[in-house]
Coordinates of C-alpha atoms and ligand atoms in Angstrom, one line a residue:
X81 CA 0.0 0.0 0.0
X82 CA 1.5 3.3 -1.2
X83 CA 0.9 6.2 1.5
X84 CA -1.1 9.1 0.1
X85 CA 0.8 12.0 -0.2
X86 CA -2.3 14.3 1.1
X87 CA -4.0 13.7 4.7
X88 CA -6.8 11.5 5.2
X89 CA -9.6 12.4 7.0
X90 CA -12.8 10.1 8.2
X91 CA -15.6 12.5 9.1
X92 CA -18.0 9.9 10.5
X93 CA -21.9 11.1 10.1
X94 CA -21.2 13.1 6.5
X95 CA -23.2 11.6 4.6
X96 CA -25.4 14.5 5.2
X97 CA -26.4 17.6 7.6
X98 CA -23.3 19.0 9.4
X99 CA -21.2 16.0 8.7
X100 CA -21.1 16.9 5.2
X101 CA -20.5 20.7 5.7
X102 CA -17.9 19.6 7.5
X103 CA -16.1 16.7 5.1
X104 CA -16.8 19.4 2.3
X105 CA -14.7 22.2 4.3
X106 CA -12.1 19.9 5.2
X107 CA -11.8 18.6 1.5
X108 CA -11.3 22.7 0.5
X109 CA -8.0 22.5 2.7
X110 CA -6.7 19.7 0.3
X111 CA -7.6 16.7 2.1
X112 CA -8.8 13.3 1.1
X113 CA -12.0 12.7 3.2
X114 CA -13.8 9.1 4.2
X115 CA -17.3 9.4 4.2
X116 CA -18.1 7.0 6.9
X117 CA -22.1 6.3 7.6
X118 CA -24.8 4.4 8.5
X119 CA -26.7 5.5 5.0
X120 CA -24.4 3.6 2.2
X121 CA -26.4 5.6 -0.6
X122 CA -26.2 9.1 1.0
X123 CA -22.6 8.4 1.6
X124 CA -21.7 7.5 -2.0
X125 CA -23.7 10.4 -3.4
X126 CA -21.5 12.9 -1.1
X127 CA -18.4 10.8 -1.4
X128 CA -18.5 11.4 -5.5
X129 CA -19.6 15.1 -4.7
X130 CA -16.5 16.2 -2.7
X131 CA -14.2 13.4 -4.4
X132 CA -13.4 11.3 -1.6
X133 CA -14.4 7.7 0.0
X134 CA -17.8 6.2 1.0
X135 CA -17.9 3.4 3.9
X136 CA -20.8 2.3 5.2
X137 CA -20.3 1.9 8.9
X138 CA -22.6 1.8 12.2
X139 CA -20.0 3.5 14.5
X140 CA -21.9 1.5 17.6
X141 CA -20.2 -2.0 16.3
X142 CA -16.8 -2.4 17.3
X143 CA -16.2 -5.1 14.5
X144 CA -17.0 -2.2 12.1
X145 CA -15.5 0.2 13.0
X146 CA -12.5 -2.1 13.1
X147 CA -13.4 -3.0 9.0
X148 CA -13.6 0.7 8.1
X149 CA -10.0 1.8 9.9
X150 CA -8.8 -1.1 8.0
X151 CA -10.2 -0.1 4.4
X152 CA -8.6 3.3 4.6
X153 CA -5.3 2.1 6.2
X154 CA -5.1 -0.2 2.9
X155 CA -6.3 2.7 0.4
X156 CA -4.1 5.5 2.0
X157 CA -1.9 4.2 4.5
X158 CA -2.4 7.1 6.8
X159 CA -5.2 9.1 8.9
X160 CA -4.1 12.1 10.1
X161 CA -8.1 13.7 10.7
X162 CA -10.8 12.4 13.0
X163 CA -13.9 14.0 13.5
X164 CA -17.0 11.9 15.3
X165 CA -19.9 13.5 14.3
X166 CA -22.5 11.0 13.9
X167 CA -25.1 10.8 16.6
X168 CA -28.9 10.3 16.9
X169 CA -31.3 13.0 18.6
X170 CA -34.4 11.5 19.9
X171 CA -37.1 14.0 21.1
X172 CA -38.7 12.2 24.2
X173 CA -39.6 13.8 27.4
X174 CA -38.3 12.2 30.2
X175 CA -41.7 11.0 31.5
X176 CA -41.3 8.6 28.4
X177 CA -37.9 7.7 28.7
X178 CA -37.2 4.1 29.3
X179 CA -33.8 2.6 29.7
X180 CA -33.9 0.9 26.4
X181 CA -34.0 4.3 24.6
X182 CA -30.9 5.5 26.9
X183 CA -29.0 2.6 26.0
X184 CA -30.0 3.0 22.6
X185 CA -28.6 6.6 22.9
X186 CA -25.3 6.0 24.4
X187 CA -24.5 3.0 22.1
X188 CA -24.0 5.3 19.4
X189 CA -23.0 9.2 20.5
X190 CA -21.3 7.5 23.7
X191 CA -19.9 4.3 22.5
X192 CA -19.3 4.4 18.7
X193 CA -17.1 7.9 19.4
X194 CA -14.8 5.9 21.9
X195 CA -14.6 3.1 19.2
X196 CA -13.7 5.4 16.4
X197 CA -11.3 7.1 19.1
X198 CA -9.9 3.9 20.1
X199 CA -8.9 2.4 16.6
X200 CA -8.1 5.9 14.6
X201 CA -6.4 7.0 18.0
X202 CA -3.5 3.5 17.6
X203 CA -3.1 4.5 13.9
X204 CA -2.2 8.2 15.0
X205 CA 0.0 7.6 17.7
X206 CA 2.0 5.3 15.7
X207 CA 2.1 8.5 12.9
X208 CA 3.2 11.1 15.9
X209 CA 0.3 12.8 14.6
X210 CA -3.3 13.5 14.6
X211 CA -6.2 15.7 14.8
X212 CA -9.3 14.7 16.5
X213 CA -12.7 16.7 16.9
X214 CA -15.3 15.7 18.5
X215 CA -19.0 17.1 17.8
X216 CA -20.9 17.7 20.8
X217 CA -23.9 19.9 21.7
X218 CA -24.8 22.9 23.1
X219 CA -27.5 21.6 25.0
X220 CA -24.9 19.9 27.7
X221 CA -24.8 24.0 28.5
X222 CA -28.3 24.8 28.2
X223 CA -29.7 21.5 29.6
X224 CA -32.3 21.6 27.3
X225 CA -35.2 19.7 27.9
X226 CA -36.9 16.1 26.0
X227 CA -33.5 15.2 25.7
X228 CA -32.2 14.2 28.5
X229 CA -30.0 11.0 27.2
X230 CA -28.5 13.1 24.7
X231 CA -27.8 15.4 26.6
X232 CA -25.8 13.0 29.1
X233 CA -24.4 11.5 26.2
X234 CA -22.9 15.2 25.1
X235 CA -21.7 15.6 28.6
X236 CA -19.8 12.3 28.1
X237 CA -18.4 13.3 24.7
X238 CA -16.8 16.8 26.3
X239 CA -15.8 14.9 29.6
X240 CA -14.2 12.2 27.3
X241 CA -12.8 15.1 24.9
X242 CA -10.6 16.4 28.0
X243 CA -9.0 13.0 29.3
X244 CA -8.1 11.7 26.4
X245 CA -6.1 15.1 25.1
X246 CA -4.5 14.5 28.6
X247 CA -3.2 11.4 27.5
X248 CA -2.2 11.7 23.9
X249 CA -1.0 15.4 23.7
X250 CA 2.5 13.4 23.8
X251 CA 2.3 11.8 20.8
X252 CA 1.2 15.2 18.5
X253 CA -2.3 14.4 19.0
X254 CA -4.8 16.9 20.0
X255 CA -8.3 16.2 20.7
X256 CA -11.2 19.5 20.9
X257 CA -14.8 19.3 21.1
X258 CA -17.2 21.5 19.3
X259 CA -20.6 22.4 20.1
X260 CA -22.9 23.5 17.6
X261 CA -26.4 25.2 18.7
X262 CA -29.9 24.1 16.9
X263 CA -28.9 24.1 13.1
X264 CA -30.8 23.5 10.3
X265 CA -29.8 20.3 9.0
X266 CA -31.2 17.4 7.0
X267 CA -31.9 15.2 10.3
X268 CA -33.0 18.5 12.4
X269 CA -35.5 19.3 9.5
X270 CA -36.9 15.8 9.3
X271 CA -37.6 16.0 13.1
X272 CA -40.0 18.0 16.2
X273 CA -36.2 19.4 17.0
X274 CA -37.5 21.8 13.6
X275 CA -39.8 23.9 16.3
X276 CA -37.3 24.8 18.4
X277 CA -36.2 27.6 16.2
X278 CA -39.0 29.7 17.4
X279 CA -38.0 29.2 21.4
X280 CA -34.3 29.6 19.9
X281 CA -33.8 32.1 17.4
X282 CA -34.6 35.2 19.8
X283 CA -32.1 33.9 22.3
X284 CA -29.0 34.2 20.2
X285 CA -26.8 37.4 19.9
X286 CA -27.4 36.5 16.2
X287 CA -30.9 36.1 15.3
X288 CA -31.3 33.9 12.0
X289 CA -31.5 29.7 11.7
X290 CA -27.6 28.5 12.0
X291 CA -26.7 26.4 9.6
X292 CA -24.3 23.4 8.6
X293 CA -21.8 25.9 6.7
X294 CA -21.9 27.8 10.4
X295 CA -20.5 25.2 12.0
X296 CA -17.8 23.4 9.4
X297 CA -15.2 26.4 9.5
X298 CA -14.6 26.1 13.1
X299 CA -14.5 22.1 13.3
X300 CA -11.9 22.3 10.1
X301 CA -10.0 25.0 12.0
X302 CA -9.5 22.4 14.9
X303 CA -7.9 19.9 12.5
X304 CA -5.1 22.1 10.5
X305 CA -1.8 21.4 11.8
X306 CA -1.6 24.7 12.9
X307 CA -4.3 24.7 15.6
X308 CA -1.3 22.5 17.0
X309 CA -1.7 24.7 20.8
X310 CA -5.5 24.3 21.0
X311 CA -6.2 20.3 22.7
X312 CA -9.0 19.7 25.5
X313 CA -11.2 22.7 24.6
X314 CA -14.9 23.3 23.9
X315 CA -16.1 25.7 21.2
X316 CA -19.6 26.9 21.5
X317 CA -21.0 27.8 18.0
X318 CA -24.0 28.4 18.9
X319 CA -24.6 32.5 17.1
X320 CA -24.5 33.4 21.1
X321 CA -27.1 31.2 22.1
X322 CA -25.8 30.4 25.4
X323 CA -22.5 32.8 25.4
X324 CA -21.0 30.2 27.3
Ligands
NAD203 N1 -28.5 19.9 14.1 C1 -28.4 20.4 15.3 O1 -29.3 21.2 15.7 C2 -27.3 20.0 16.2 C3 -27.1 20.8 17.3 C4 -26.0 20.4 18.2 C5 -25.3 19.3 17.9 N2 -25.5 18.5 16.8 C6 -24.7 17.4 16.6 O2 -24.1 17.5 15.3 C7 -23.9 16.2 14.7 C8 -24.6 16.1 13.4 O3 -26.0 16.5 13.5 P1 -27.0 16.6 12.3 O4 -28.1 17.4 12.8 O5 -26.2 17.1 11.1 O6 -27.4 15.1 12.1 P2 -28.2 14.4 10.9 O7 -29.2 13.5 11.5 O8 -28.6 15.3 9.8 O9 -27.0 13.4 10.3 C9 -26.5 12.4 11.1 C10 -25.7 11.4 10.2 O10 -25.2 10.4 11.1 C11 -25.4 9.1 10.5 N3 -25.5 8.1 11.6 C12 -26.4 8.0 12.6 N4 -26.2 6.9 13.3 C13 -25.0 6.4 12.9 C14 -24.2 5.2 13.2 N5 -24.6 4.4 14.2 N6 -23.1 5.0 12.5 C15 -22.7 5.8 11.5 N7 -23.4 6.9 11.1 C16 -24.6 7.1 11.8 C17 -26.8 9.3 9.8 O11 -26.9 8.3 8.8 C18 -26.7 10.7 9.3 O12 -26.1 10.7 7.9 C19 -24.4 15.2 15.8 O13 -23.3 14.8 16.6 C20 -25.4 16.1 16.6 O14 -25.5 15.6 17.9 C21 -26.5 18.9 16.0

């Protein structure tokens, strides 16, 4: 396997919504990205958009995870970018909240990121190098309600965000977390999450719907080798929702 002479990047979730702002603004900086999703079709058709790989994955599978690490260690031979996006949102108030659904919750924004962080992690400190952003939520600040498994499951992310830079900071790897506010996505459109613009628009400093291209510039930012100072933070992009 020849090593690609431009850096690899899986952007898991990119298939669409914020993923896929995101893969698109790290494929402007030159990079080769892995579109790695659940949704094989949507991932193909955004893959051949923005030139890069589709790999149907469920992050929540550790065996899978493991196959997709593999197919782009024998494509490029290098991953140098790692950003976990892919989550699922449920709107259910806490009086209907059984522990099936929490499971159900944690298995992929709480488990699948420590898989993808576990296997992309080994590659990178083997390289001396890596960059690893981690999309959380800015309802771990707000503690917004009908959500309160994803919520806990963003805590865990930002909790998780700040160990592990602790521990791999060492071998040039920094690790960030950002948390975008209610944006307009494909999933966020498709949902009851849709009517919380009205509650959230007048809050912000900035009073429109964010969207995905809101959020991409400051996740890409995170994963250039000159944010090389910046490991174990939070940014809030949020258009000053919660100023936090
Ligand atoms: N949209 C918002 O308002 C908002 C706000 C704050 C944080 N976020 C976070 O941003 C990220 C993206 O949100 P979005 O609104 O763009 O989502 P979305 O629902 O539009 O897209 C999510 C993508 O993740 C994929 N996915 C789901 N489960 C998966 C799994 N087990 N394995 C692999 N892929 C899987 C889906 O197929 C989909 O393509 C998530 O982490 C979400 O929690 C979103």
């Amino acid at each position: 396997m020849a090593k690609s002479e431009t850096q690899v990047a899986i952007i898991t979730g990119s298939a669409q919504g914020i993923g896929k702002a995101i893969a698109s603004r790290i494929a402007a900086n030159g990079v080769t990205v892995v579109i790695a999703d659940l949704n094989e079709k949507k991932a193909q058709a955004t893959a051949a958009e923005l030139g890069g790989l589709a790999v149907k994955v469920d992050i929540s599978q550790e065996a899978e995870v493991a196959a997709l690490v593999a197919t782009v260690m024998a494509k490029y031979g290098r991953i140098d970018i790692l950003v976990n996006d892919a989550a699922i949102v449920p709107f259910v108030p806490w009086s209907d909240l059984t522990f099936t659904e929490w499971r159900r919750v944690m298995a992929v924004n709480v488990d699948g990121l420590f898989l993808m962080c576990r296997a992309v992690g080994d590659v990178m400190k083997d390289a001396g190098y890596g960059r690893i952003v981690n999309i959380a939520s800015n309802v771990f600040v707000a503690g917004t309600p009908n959500l309160a498994h994803y919520v806990a499951s963003k805590g865990a992310v930002i909790g998780f965000t700040r160990a592990l830079a602790s521990e791999v900071g060492q071998f040039g790897i920094t690790v960030n977390a950002v948390a975008p506010g209610l944006t307009e996505s494909d999933g966020v459109k498709e949902s009851p999450h849709n009517e919380g613009f009205g509650y959230v628009v007048p809050m912000q400093a900035i009073d429109r719907k964010g969207q995905p291209e809101d959020i991409a510039p400051a996740v890409a930012f995170l994963t250039t080798e000159e944010a090389r100072w910046v490991t174990g933070s939070l940014l809030v992009v949020d258009g000053g929702h919660t100023r936090h």
